[in-house]
Coordinates of C-alpha atoms in Angstrom, one line a residue:
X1234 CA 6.0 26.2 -4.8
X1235 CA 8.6 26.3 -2.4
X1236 CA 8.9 24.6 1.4
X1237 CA 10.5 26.3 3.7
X1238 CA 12.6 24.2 6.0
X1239 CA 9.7 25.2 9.1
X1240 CA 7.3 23.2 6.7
X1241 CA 10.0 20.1 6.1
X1242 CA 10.7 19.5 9.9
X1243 CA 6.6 20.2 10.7
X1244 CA 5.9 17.3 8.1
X1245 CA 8.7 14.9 10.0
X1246 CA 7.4 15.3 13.3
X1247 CA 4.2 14.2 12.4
X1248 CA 5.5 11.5 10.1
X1249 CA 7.8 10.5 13.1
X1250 CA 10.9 11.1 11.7
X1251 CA 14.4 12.7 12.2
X1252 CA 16.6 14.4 9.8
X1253 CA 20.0 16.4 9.8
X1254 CA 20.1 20.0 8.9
X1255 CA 21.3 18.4 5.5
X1256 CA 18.4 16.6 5.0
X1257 CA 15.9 18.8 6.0
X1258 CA 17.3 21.4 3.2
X1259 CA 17.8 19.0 0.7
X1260 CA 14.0 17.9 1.4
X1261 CA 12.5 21.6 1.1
X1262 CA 14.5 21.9 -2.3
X1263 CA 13.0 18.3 -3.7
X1264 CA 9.8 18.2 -1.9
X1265 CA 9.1 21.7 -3.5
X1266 CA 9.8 20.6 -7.0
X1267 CA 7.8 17.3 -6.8
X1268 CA 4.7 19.9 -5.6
X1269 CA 5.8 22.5 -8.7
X1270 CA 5.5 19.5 -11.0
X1271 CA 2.1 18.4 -9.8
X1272 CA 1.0 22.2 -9.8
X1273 CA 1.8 21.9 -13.4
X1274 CA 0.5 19.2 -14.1
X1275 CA -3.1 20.4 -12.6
X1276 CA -3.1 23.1 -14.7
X1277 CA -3.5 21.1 -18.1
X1278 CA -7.1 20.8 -19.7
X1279 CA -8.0 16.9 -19.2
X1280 CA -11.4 17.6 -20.1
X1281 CA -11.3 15.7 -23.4
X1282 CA -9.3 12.9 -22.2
X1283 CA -11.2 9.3 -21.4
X1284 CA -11.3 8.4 -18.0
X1285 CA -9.7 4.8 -17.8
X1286 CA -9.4 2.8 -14.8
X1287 CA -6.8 0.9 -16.2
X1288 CA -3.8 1.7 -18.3
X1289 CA -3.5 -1.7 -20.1
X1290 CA -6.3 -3.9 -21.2
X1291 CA -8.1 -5.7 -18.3
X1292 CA -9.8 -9.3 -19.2
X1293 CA -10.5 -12.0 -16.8
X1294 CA -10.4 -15.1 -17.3
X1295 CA -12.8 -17.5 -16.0
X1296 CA -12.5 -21.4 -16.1
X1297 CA -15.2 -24.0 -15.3
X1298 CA -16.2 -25.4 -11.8
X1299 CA -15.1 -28.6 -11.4
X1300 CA -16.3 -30.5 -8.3
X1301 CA -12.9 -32.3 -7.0
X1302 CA -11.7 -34.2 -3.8
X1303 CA -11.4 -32.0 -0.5
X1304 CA -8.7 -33.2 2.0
X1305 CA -9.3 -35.2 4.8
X1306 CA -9.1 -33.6 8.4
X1307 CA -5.8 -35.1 9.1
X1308 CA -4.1 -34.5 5.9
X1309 CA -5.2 -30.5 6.3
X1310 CA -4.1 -30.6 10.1
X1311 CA -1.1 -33.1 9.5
X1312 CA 1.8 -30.4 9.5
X1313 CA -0.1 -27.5 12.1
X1314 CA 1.9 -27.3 15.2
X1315 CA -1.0 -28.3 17.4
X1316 CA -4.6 -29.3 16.7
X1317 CA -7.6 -29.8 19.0
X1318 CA -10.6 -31.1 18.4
X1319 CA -10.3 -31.5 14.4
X1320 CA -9.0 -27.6 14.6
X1321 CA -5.9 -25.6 14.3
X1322 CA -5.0 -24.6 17.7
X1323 CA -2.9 -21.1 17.8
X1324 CA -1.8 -19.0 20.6
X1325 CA -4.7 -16.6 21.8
X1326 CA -4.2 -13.1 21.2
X1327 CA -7.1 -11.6 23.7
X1328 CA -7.2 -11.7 27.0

């Protein structure tokens, strides 16, 4: 499938973005052969391939709960900037 360079420079101005003449060929010629490759890829008969969610084996790996001792207030607030009332204070971002 081939871009034409109408179809590169529509892309960028919705992506936002700017290219030379250059570019914009150089793009129509690449970004066509990445879309050839997944047109050929489409065409191949998956139908008797498992469906896997992962490509390597996936185990988890669980440990037990152990009940251990929480910080105090002041050691969890001793390096924040500014505290108030046992809290973190930060800047407020709504007006």
């Amino acid at each position: 499938m081939s871009l034409t360079r109408e179809d590169v420079t529509y892309v960028a101005n919705l992506a936002r973005l700017e290219f030379s003449e250059d570019e914009v060929t150089a793009l129509a010629d690449q970004l066509g052969a990445v879309l050839d490759y997944a047109e050929t890829l489409s065409g191949l008969d998956t139908s008797q391939i498992k469906a896997t969610e992962h490509v390597l084996a996936v185990q988890n790996v669980f440990r037990e709960d152990e009940i251990k001792s929480c910080l105090s207030n002041e050691d969890a607030l001793a390096n924040a900037p500014e505290s108030e009332a046992g809290c973190f204070k930060v800047p407020r971002v709504m007006e």
